[in-house]
Coordinates of C-alpha atoms (C1' of nucleotides) in Angstrom, one line a residue:
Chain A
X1 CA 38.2 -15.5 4.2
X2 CA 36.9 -18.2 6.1
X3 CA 34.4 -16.5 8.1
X4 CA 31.5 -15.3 6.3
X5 CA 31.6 -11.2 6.7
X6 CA 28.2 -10.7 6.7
X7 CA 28.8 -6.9 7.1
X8 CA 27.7 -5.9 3.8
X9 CA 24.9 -8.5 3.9
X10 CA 23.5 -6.5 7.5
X11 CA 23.9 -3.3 5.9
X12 CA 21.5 -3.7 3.5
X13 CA 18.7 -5.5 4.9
X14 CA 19.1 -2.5 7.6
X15 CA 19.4 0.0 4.8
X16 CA 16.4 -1.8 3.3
X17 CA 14.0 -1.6 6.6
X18 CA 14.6 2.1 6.3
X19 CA 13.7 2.7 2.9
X20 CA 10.5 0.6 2.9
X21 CA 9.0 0.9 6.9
X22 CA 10.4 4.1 8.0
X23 CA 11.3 6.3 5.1
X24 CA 7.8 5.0 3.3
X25 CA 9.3 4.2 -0.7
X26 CA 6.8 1.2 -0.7
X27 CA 7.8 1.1 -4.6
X28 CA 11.8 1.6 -4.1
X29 CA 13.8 -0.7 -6.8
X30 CA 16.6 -2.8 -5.8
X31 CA 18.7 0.1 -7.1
X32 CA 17.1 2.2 -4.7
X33 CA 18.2 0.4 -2.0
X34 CA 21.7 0.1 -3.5
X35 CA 22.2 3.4 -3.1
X36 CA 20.8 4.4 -0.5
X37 CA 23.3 1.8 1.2
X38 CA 25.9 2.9 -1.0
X39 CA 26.4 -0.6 -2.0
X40 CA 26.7 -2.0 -6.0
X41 CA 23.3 -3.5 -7.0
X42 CA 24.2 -6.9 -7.9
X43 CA 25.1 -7.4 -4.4
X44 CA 21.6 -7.8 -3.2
X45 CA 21.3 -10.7 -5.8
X46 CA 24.9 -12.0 -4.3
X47 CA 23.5 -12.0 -0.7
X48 CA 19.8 -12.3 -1.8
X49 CA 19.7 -14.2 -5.2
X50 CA 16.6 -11.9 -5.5
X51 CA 14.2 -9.0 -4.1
X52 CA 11.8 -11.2 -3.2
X53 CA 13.9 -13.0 -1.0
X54 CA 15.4 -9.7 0.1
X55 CA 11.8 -8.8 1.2
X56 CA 11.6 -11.5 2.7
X57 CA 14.1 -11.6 5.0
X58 CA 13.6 -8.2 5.6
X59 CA 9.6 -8.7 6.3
X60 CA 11.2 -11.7 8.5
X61 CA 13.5 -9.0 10.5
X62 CA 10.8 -7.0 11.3
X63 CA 8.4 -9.1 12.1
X64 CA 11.3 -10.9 15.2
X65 CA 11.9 -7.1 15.8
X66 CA 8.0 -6.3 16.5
X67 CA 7.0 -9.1 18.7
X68 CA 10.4 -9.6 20.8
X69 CA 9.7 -7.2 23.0
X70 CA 5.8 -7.3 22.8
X71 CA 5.7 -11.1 23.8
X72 CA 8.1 -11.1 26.4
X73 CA 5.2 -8.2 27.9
X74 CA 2.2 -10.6 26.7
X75 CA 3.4 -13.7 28.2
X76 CA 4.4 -11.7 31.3
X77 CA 2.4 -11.9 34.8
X78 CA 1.8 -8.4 35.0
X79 CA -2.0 -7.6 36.4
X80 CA -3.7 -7.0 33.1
X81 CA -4.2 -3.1 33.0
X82 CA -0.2 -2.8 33.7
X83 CA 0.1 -5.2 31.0
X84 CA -1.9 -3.4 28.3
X85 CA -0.5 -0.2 28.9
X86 CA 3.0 -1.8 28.6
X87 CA 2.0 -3.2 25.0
X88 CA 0.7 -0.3 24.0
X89 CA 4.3 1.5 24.9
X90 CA 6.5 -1.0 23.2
X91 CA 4.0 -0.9 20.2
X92 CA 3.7 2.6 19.8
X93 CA 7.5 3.1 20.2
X94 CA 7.7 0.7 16.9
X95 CA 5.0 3.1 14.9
X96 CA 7.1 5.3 15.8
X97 CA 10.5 4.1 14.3
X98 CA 8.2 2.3 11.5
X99 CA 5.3 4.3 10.7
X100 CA 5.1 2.6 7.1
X101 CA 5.3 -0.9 8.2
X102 CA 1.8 -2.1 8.2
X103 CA 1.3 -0.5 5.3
X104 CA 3.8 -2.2 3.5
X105 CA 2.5 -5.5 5.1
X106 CA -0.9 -4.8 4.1
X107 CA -0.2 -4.6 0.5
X108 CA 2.0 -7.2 0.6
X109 CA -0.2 -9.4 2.0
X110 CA -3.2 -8.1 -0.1
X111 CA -0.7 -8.9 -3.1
X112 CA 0.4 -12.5 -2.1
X113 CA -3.4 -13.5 -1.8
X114 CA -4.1 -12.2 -5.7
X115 CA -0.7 -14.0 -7.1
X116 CA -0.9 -17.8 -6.6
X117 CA 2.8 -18.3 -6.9
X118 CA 4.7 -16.4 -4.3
X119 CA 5.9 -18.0 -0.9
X120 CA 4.2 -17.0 2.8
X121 CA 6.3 -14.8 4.1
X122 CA 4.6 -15.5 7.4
X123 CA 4.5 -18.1 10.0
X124 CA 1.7 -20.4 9.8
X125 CA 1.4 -21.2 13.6
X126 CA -0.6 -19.0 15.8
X127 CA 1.3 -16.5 18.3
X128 CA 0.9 -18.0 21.4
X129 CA 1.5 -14.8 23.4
X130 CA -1.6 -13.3 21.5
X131 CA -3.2 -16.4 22.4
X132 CA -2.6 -16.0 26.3
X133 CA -3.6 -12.3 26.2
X134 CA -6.8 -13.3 23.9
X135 CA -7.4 -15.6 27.2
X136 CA -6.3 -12.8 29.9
X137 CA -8.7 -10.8 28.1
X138 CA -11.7 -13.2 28.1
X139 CA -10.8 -13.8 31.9
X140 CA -11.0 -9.8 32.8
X141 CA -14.8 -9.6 30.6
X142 CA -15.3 -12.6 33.3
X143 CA -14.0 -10.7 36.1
X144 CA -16.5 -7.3 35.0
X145 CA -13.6 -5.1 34.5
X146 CA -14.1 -4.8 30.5
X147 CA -17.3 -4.5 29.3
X148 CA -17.9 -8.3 27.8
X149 CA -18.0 -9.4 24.2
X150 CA -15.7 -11.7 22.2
X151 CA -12.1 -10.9 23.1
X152 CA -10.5 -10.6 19.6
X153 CA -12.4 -7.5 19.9
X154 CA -10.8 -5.8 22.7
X155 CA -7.6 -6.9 20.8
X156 CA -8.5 -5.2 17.2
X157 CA -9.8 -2.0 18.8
X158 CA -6.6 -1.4 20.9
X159 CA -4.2 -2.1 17.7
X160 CA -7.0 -0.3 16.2
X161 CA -7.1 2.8 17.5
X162 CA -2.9 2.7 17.8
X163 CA -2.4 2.1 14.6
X164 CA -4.9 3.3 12.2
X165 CA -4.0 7.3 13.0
X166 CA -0.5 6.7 12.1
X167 CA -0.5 4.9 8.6
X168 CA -3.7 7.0 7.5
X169 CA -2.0 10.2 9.0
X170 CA -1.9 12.2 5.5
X171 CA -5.3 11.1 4.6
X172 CA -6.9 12.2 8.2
X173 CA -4.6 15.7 8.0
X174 CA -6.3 17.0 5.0
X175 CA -9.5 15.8 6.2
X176 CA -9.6 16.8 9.5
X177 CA -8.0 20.0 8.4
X178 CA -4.9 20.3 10.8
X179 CA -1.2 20.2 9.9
X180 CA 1.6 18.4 11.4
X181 CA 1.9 20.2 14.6
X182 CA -1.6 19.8 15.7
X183 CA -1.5 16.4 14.5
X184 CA 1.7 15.1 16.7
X185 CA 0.3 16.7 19.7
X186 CA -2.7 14.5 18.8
X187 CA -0.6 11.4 18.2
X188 CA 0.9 12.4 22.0
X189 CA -2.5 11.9 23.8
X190 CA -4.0 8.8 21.7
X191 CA -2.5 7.0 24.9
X192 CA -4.6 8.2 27.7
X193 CA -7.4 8.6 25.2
X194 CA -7.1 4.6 24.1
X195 CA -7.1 3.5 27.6
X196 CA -9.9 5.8 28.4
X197 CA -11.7 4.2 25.6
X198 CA -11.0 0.5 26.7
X199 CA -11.4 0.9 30.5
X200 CA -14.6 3.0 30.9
X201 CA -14.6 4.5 34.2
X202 CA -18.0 2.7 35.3
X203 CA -16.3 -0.7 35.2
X204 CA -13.3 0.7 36.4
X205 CA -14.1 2.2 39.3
X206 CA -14.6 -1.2 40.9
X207 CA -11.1 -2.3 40.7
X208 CA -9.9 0.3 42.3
Chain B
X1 CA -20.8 12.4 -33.5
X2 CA -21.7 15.9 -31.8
X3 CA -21.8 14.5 -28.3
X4 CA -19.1 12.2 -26.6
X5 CA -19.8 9.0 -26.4
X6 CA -18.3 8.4 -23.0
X7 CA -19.4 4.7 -22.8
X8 CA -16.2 3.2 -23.0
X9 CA -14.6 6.1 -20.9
X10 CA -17.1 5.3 -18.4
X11 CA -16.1 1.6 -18.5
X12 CA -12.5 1.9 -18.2
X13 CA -13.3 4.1 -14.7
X14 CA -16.0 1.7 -13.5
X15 CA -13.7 -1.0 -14.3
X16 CA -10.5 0.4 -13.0
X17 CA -12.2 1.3 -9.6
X18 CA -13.1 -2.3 -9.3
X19 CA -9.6 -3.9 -10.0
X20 CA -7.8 -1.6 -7.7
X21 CA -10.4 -0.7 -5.1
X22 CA -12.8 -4.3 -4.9
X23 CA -10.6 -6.8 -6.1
X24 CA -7.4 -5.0 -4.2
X25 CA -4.9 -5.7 -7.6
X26 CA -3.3 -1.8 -5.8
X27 CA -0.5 -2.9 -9.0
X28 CA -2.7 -3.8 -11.7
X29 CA -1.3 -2.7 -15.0
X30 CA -2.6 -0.7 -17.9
X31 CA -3.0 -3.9 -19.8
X32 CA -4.7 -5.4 -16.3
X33 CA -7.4 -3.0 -16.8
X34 CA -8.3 -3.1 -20.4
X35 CA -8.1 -6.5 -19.9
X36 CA -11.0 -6.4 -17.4
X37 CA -12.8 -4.1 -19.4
X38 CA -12.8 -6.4 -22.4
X39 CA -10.7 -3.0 -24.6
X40 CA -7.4 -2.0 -26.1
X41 CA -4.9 -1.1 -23.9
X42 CA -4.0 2.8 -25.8
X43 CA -7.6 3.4 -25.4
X44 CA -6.8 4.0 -22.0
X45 CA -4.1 7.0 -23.4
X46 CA -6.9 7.7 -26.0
X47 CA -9.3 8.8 -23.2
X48 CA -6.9 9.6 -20.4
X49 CA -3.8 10.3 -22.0
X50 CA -2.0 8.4 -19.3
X51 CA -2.0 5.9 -16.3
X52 CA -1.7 8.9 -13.9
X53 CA -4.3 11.0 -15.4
X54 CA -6.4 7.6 -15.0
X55 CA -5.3 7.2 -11.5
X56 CA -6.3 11.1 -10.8
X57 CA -10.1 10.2 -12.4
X58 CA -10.4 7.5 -10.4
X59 CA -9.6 8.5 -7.6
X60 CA -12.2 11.7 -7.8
X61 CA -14.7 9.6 -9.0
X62 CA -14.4 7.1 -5.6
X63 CA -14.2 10.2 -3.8
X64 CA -17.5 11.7 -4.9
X65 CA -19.1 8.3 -4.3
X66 CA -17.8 7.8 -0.9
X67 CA -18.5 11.6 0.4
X68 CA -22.2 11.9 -1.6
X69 CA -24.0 10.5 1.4
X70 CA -21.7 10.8 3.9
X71 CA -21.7 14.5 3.1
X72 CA -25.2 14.6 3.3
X73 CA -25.5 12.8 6.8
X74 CA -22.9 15.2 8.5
X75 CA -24.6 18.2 8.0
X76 CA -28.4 16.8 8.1
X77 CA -29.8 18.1 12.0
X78 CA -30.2 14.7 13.2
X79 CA -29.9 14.6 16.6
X80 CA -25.6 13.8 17.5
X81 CA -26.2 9.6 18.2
X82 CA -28.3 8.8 15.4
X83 CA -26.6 10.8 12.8
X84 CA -23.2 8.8 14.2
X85 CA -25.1 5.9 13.2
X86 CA -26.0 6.4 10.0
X87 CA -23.2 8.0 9.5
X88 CA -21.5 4.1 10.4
X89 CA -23.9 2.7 8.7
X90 CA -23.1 4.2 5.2
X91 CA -19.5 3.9 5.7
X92 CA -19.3 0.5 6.5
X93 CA -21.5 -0.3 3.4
X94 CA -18.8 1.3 1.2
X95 CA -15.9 -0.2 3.3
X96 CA -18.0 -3.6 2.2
X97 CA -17.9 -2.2 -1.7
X98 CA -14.8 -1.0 -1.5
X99 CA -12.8 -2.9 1.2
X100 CA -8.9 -1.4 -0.9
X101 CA -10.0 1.9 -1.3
X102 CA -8.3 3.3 1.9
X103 CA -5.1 1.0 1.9
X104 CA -4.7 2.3 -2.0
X105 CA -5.5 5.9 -1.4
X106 CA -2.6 5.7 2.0
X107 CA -0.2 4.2 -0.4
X108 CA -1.0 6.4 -3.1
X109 CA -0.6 9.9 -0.5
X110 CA 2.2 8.4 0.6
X111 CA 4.1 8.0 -2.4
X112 CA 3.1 11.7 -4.0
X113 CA 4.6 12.9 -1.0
X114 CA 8.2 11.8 -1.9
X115 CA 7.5 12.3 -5.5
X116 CA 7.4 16.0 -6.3
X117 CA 6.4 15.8 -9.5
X118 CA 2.8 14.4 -9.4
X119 CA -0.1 16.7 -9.2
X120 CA -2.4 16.6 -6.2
X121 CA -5.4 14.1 -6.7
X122 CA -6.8 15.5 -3.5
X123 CA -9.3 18.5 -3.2
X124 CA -7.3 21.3 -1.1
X125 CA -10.2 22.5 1.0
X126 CA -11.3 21.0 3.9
X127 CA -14.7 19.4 3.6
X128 CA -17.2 21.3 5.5
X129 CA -19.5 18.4 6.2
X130 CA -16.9 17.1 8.8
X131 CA -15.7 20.3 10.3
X132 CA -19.7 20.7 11.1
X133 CA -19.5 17.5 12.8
X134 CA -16.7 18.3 14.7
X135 CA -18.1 21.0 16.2
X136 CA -21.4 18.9 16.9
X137 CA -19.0 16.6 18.2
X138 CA -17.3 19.6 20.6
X139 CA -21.0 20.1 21.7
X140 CA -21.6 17.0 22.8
X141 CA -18.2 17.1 24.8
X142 CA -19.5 20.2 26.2
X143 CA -23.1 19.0 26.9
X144 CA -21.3 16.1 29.0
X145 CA -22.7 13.5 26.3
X146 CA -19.5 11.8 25.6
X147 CA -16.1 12.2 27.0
X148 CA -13.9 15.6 26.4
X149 CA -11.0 15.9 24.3
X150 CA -10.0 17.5 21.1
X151 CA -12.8 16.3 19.0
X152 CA -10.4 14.9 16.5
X153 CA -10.1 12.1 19.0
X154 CA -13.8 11.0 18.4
X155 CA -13.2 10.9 14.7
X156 CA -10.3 9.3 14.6
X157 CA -11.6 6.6 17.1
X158 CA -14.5 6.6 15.3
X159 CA -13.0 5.9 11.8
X160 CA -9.9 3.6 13.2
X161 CA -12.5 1.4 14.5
X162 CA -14.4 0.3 11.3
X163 CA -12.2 0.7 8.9
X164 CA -8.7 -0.8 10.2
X165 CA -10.3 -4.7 11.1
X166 CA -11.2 -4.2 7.2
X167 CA -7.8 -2.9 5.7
X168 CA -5.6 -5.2 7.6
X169 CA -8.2 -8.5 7.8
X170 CA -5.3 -10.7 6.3
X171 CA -2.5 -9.8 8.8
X172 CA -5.6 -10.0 11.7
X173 CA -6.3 -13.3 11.0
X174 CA -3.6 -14.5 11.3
X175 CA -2.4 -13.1 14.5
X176 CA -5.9 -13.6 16.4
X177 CA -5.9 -17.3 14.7
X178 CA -9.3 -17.3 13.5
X179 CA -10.9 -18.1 10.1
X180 CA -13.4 -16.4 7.4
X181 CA -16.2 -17.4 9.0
X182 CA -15.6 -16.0 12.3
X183 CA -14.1 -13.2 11.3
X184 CA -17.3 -12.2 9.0
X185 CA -19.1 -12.8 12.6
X186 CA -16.8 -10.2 14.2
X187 CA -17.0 -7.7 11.5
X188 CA -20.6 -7.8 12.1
X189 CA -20.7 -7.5 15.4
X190 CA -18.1 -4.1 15.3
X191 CA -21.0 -1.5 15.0
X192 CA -22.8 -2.6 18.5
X193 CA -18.9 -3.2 19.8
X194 CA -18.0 0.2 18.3
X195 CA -21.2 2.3 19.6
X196 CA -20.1 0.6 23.1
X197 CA -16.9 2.7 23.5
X198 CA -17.7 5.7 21.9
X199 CA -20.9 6.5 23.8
X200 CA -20.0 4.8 27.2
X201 CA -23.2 4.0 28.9
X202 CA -22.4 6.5 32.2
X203 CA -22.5 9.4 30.6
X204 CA -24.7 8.1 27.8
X205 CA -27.4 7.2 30.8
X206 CA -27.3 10.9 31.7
X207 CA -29.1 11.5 28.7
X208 CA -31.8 9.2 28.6
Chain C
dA1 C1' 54.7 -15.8 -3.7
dA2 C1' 51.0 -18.7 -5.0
dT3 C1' 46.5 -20.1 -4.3
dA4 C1' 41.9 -20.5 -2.7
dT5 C1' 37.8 -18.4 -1.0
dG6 C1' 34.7 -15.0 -0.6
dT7 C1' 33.4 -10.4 -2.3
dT8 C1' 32.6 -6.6 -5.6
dT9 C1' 32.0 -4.6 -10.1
dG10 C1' 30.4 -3.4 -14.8
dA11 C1' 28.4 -5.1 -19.0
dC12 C1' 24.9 -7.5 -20.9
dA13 C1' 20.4 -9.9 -21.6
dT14 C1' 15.6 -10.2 -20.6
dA15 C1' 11.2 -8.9 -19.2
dT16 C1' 7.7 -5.6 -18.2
dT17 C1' 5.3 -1.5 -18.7
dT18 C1' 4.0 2.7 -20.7
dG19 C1' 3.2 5.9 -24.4
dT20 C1' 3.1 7.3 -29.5
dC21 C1' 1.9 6.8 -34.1
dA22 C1' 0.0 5.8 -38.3
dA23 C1' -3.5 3.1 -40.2
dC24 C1' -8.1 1.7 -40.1
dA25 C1' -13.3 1.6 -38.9
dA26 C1' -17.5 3.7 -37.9
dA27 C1' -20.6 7.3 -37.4
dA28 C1' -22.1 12.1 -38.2
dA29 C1' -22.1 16.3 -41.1
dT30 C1' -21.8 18.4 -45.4
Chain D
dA1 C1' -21.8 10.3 -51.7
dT2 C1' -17.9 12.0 -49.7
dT3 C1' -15.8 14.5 -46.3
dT4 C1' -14.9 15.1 -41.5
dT5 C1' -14.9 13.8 -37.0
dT6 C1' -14.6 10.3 -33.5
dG7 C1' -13.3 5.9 -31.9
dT8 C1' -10.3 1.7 -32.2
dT9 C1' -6.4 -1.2 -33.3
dG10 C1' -1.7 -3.2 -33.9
dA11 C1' 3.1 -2.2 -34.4
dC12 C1' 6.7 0.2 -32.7
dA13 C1' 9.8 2.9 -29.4
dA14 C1' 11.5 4.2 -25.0
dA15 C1' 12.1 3.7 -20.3
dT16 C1' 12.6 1.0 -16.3
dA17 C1' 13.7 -3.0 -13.4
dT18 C1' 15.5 -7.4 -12.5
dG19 C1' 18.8 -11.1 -12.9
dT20 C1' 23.1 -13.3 -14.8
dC21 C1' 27.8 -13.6 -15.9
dA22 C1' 32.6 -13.3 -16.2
dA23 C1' 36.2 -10.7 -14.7
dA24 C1' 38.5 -8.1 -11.1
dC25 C1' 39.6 -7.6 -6.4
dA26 C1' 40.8 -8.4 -1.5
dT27 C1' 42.3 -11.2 2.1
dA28 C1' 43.7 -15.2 4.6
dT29 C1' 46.0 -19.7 4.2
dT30 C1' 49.5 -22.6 2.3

DNA sequence: AATATGTTTGACATATTTGTCAACAAAAAT
DNA sequence: ATTTTTGTTGACAAATATGTCAAACATATT
C-alpha cells in the first residue's frame, strides 16, 4: 500500500475534536478516545507517537478550522458594521459546534506556561487579519462611530461578551437561577444585544 | 486535646486554594499540595479523607470568600450605579487574588456533569443577593436608566466583561499581539471601558 | 505465490497518583 | 505515671494511564 490511507488517522483526530471541544471530557484518556472512535489504542501512538502530539494536531485543526472562515471576513472590504456582525456569525456558529473549545485552550495554555518543557502549540507570529481589524477599528473611534479608546478593547469586549456566556453557561445557570430553556433563548438574543452594546445608538445615529 | 487543632487542616485549604486558584496548577496533585504546604501527603486523607472531599472544601471555602462582600453589596440600598461599582470594584480585586478560580470552577462543573457519580460542590439555591439585583436591574430597565432586555443580559455583560480578558489573558495576547505591560494597562483601563457600555451616556444623561 | 509495505492488535512494562494501614510521636486526660 | 486521644509518618497496595514491542493481518506489487 503505497498510498498512505490516512483514513484511520482522520477518524481520530475528528473523533478526538469531539470528545474534548464539543462533547466537553477535558480529562478523556487516549483510551477514551479509542473508543469512542472505535479504534484499538495503540493506534493513536502509531499515527501520533503520543497524546501530546495528538493534542497537538488536534489544537492545530481547530485552531485552521476557527480562523478560516473568520479571516477571510476580517481581511474582507466589508464597511465595518457589516463586517462585525459577519464575525460575530461565523464565531458564534463555532461556539456553537465547540462550546468547550476555549476552555480547553485556556487550561492548556494556563498548563504549558507552569511546565517549562512542553512545545507551543501556537503560532508565534501575530494574525494579521486581527491586526487589520485592530486598525479598522482604531479608524472607526477616528471616524466617531465607536466611542474612542484603545482598540484591543472593542476587540476583547465583543469576543467577550460572545464567548464568556457559553463556556461559563453551567456556572451562570445556577447563579442566575434559570434552566436550559430560558438560558438558549438567552443565548438566541446575545446578538442584537452585543451589537447594541458596541454601537450605542447616540454614535450611531450619525451614520445613518 | 479536647478541641481540634485545625492548624494544619487550615493550611492544606489555604494552601490548596493558592496552587489551584493563584498559581493556576488546575492539575496539581495530592503530593503538589502537601508539597506546598511543607506536610505529608496522607495528611491530606487524614483530614479530608480524600482528594474530592478536598476539592468539595475548597471550593466552599472560595465561595464564601468571593460571595461575603459581594453579597453584601447586592442587597445594600445603594443607589443602582454606585452599587454596580462597587460591586466591580470587589470583583475585580478577587479576579486579581484569584485570577484561576473561574476557569477551574468551569472545568470542574463541567466535568461533574458527565460524571454521575460526584456529589454536588455547588449550593442548590439560588443566591438571593443577585436575584435582588436583578430585579433592581429590571427597575432600572423600566425607569429608562439603561437599555431593556431580560435583565440577565446586564449580568452577563456585566460579568463577561471583567472576568473573560482575565481567564483567557494567555490566548489574548497572543491574538491582539501585545505584551505584559500593555496588557496590565488595558486591564486597568476595563472598569472606565466597562461602565462606558453598560450605562451608555444617552440614557445615562437623562438621569443627571 | 511470494514479498514488501503499511496497518492493526494484544501483551507487557513503566510511571503516576491515590488511598490504606500499622507504627510512631505528642499532647491531654485520668 | 500511664492511659487515651489526636496528629504524623513511611511503607505498601491498588488503580489508572501512557508508551513500546513483537507478532498478526491486509493489500498491492513483483
Amino acid at each position: 500500500m503505497p498510498v498512505k490511507d490516512c483514513q484511520t488517522e482522520k477518524l481520530i483526530i475528528d473523533t478526538a475534536m469531539n470528545v474534548f471541544f464539543a462533547e466537553g471530557r477535558l480529562y478523556a484518556t487516549t483510551q477514551d478516545i479509542a473508543d469512542a472512535a472505535g479504534v484499538n489504542r495503540t493506534l493513536i501512538n502509531y499515527y501520533f507517537r503520543s497524546k501530546d502530539e495528538l493534542l497537538a494536531k488536534v489544537i492545530q485543526k481547530a485552531h485552521e478550522q476557527f480562523v478560516s472562515n473568520s479571516d477571510a471576513i476580517l481581511i474582507s472590504d466589508l464597511p465595518f458594521r457589516e463586517k462585525t456582525e459577519q464575525f460575530m456569525d461565523d464565531f458564534m456558529d463555532k461556539l456553537r459546534r465547540f462550546p468547550y473549545l476555549e476552555s480547553f485552550l485556556t487550561v492548556d495554555i494556563i498548563q504549558q506556561r507552569l511546565s517549562k518543557n512542553s512545545v507551543d502549540r501556537f503560532p508565534k507570529e501575530p494574525p494579521q487579519p486581527i491586526q487589520q481589524y485592530l486598525k479598522e477599528i482604531g479608524n472607526e473611534m477616528e471616524a466617531g462611530t465607536i466611542p474612542k479608546s484603545n482598540p484591543v478593547h472593542f476587540m476583547i469586549n465583543l469576543v467577550s461578551l460572545m464567548i464568556y456566556p457559553i463556556i461559563m453557561r453551567p456556572l451562570q445557570m445556577r447563579l442566575l437561577n434559570i434552566n436550559d430553556t430560558e438560558y438558549d433563548q438567552v443565548v438566541n438574543e446575545r446578538k442584537q444585544i452585543i451589537l447594541g452594546l458596541l454601537f450605542p445608538e447616540t454614535i450611531n445615529a450619525n451614520t445613518k
